[in-house]
Structure formats: C-alpha cells, structure tokens
XYZ file of C-alpha atoms in Angstrom:
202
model
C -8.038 4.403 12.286
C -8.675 7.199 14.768
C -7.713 10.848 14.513
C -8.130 13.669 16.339
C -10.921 16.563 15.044
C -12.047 19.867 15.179
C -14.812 21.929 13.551
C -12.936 22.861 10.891
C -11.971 19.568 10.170
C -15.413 18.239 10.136
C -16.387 20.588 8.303
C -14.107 20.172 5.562
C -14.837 16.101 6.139
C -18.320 17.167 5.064
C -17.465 19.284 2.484
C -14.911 17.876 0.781
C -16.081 13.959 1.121
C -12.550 12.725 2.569
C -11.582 12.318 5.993
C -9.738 15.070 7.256
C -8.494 15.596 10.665
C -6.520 18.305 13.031
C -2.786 17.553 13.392
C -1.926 18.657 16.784
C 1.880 18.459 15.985
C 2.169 19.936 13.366
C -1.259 22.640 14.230
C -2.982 22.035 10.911
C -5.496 20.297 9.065
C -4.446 17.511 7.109
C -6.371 15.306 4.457
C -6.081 11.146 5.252
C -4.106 10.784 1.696
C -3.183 13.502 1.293
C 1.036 12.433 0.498
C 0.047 8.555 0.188
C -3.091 8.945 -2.154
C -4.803 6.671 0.050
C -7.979 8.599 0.609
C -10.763 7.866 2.652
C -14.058 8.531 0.918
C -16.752 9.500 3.446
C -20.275 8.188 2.745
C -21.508 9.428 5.990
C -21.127 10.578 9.785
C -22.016 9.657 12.709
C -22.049 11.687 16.420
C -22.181 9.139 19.639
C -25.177 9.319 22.280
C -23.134 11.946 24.178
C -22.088 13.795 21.100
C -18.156 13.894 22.104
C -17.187 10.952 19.519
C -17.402 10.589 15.653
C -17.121 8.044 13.210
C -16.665 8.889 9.722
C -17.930 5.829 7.617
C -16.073 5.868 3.838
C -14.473 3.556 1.297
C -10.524 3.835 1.612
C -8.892 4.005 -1.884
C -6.175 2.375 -0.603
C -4.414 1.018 3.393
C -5.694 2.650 5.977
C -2.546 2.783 8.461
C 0.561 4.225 7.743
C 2.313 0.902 7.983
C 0.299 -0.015 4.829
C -2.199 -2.174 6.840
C -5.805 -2.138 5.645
C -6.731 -0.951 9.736
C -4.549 0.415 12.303
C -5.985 -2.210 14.544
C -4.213 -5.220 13.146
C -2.628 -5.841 16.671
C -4.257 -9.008 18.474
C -3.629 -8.880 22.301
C -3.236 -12.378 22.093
C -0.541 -11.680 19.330
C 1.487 -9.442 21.428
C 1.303 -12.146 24.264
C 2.547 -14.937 21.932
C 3.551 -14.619 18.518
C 1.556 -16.137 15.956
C 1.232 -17.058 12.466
C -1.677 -14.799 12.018
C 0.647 -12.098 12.880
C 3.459 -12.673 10.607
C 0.557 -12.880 7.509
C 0.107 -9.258 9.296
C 3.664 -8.281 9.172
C 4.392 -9.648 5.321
C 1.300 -7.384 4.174
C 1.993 -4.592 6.230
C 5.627 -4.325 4.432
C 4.240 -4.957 0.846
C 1.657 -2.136 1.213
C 4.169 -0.014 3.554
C 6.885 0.340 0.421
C 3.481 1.162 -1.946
C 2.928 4.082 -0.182
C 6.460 4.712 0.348
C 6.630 4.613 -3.646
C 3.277 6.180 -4.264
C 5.560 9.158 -2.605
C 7.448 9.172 -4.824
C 5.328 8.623 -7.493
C 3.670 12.390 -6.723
C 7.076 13.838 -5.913
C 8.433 12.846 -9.604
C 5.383 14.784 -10.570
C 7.351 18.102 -8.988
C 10.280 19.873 -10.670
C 12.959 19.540 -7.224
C 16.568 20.348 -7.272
C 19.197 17.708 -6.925
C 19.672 14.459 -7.772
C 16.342 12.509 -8.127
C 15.960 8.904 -5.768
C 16.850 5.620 -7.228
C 12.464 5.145 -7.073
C 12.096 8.411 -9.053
C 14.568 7.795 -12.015
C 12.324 4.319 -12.000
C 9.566 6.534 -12.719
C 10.411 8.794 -14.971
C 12.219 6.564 -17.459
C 9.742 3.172 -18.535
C 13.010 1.336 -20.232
C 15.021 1.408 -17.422
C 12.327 0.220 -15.323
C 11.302 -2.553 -17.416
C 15.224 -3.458 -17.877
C 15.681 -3.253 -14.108
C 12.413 -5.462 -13.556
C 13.478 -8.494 -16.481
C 17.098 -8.093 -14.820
C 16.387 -9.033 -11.257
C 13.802 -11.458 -12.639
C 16.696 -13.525 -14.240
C 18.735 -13.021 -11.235
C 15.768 -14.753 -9.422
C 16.172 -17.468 -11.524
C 19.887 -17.806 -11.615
C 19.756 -18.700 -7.746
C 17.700 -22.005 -8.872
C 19.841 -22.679 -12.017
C 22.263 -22.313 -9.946
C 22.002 -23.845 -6.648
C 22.955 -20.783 -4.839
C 22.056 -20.523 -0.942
C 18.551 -19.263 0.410
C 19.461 -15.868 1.349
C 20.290 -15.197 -1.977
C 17.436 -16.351 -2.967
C 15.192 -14.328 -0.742
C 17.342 -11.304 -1.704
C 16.721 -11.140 -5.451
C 12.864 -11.793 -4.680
C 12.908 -8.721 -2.892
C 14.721 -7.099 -5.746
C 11.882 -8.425 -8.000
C 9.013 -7.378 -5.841
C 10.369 -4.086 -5.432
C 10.724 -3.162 -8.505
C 7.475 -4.974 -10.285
C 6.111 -2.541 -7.305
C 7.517 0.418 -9.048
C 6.272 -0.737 -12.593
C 2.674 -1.479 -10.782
C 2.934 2.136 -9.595
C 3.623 3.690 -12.840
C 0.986 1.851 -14.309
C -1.257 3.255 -11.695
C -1.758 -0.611 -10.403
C -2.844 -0.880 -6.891
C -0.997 -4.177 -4.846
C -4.498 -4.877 -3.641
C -5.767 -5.099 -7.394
C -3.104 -7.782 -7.670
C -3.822 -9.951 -4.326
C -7.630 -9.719 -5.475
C -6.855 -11.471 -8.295
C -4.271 -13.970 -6.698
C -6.907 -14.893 -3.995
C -10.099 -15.327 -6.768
C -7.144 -17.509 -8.696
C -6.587 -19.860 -5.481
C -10.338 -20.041 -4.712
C -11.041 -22.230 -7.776
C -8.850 -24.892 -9.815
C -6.336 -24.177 -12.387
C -8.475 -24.995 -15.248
C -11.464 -23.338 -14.477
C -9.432 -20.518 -13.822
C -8.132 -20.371 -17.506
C -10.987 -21.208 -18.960
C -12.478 -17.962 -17.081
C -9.564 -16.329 -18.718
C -10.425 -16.914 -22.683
C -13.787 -16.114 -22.332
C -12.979 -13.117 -21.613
C-alpha cells in the first residue's frame, strides 16, 4: 500500500511497531488497523537514496487494502485493458476478505456499549445460538436448491447466505478467512488420501 507520512507518524511507526501514517482528510494520525484489526507489523525501515521516500517493511496480520485484497496493487494494466480470468480470481477474494473486515467492524463495535438497535452482524455476535441456528439454517437451504431442482440464482443466493454467515461464526471464533484458504490450498496440493491420512496422525 502507500500512505502519506510525517514525523510524527514515523515516529510513532518506530515506536509503536505498526504502520502508521498522516491522514490529510481527516488531519490526524491514524494506525493501518486500527478499525479493521488488520495491522501491519513493522520489522524495519527504509529511507530512498534521496531521502524523500520510505518503505516500511512488516508482516500484515491480515489484507492489506481496504477492499480486503492482500496489496492495493492487485490492478494489472493489462487487466484494465481486457478483462481476464486472473482478475475475476481478484474480484471473488477481494469481496470475501472485503465483508471480513466489514464484520471484523463489527466484531470491535459489539465490544462497545452504543445506543439503539444493534446490526443484524452484531446480534450474530453477541448471541452463539442464534448464530449457529442461522449458519445450519441457510446450510439446509443450500441444500434444498439441489433436492430440489430449484434454478441457479437461487442457488448462488443461499451460498452467499452460507458464506456470510460461517464468516460471522469464523469471526467470533477469532478465525481468520486466510487461515481457512491456507488450509483449502495445502488440501488441493496433495490427494485425498494422503490428505486424511495427514489428518489422524495428528
């Protein structure tokens, strides 16, 4: 990503350990993470030859760009210029970690006594057996739309419903998406049997 700094902000960069920037908008400092919990932890820092550009190298907890990309340089030129399927891989994992940080929000709002009524995310939060009821719900609405024959929007809808709300559950249980694609992609990397046998061992 790329922000804008000052000296204060480098200095509390250095202090602190996470990236921290100057907001010119809003005339503040502001922590990377500091709403989404997606904090960048700085290892070091870096000046240019002319000393007018800095690079702040650190392990991100979580995505990087607001969109819920892992960079905020996803964008191929290329990509612009004619759509690809490289891009829409993009897009898909852009929305899935987009609503985690939109719920991850929420997650730290819950955390806060506020007046009026709570979001439908929030009551999600704070009360397990509704969640888990909402998440086996939708998950036998999934499978209704097979049982049943019913058309493909349908189906796409009550995946959505599913994802969304095995997203909440994920975030209560302090799960990060990326924990869960780790594992999908060391599943596909090997065959079905030597993945369950890796399973019972341990």
């Amino acid at each position: 990503m790329q922000g804008f700094v000052d000296r204060d902000a480098l200095a509390e960069t250095i202090s602190s350990r996470k990236a921290t920037f100057y907001s010119r908008s809003r005339s503040r400092l502001w922590t990377k993470g500091e709403t989404s919990r997606n904090f960048i932890n700085i290892s070091d820092v870096f000046l240019d030859c002319d000393r007018d550009s800095i690079i702040y190298l650190g392990k991100p907890d979580g995505p990087t760009c607001h969109t819920g990309s892992e960079t905020c340089y996803f964008s191929s030129i290329e990509d612009i210029l004619e759509p690809s399927q490289v891009m829409r891989n993009e897009l898909a994992l852009s929305t899935l970690y987009s609503l985690e940080s939109t719920i991850s929000r929420r997650k730290a709002e819950s955390a806060e006594s506020q007046d009026g009524k709570p979001s439908w995310t929030k009551r999600l939060l704070l009360d397990n057996k509704l969640l888990c009821s909402k998440v086996r719900e939708e998950a036998d609405e999934l499978c209704r739309t097979l049982e049943e024959n019913e058309d493909k929007e349908r189906t796409a809808s009550e995946m959505a419903d599913v994802l969304y709300h095995s997203m909440v559950l994920l975030a209560a249980r302090g799960v990060k998406m990326e924990e869960v694609l780790e594992i999908l992609r060391h599943r596909f990397s090997q065959s079905g049997i030597e993945e369950k046998k890796s399973r019972t061992k341990g």
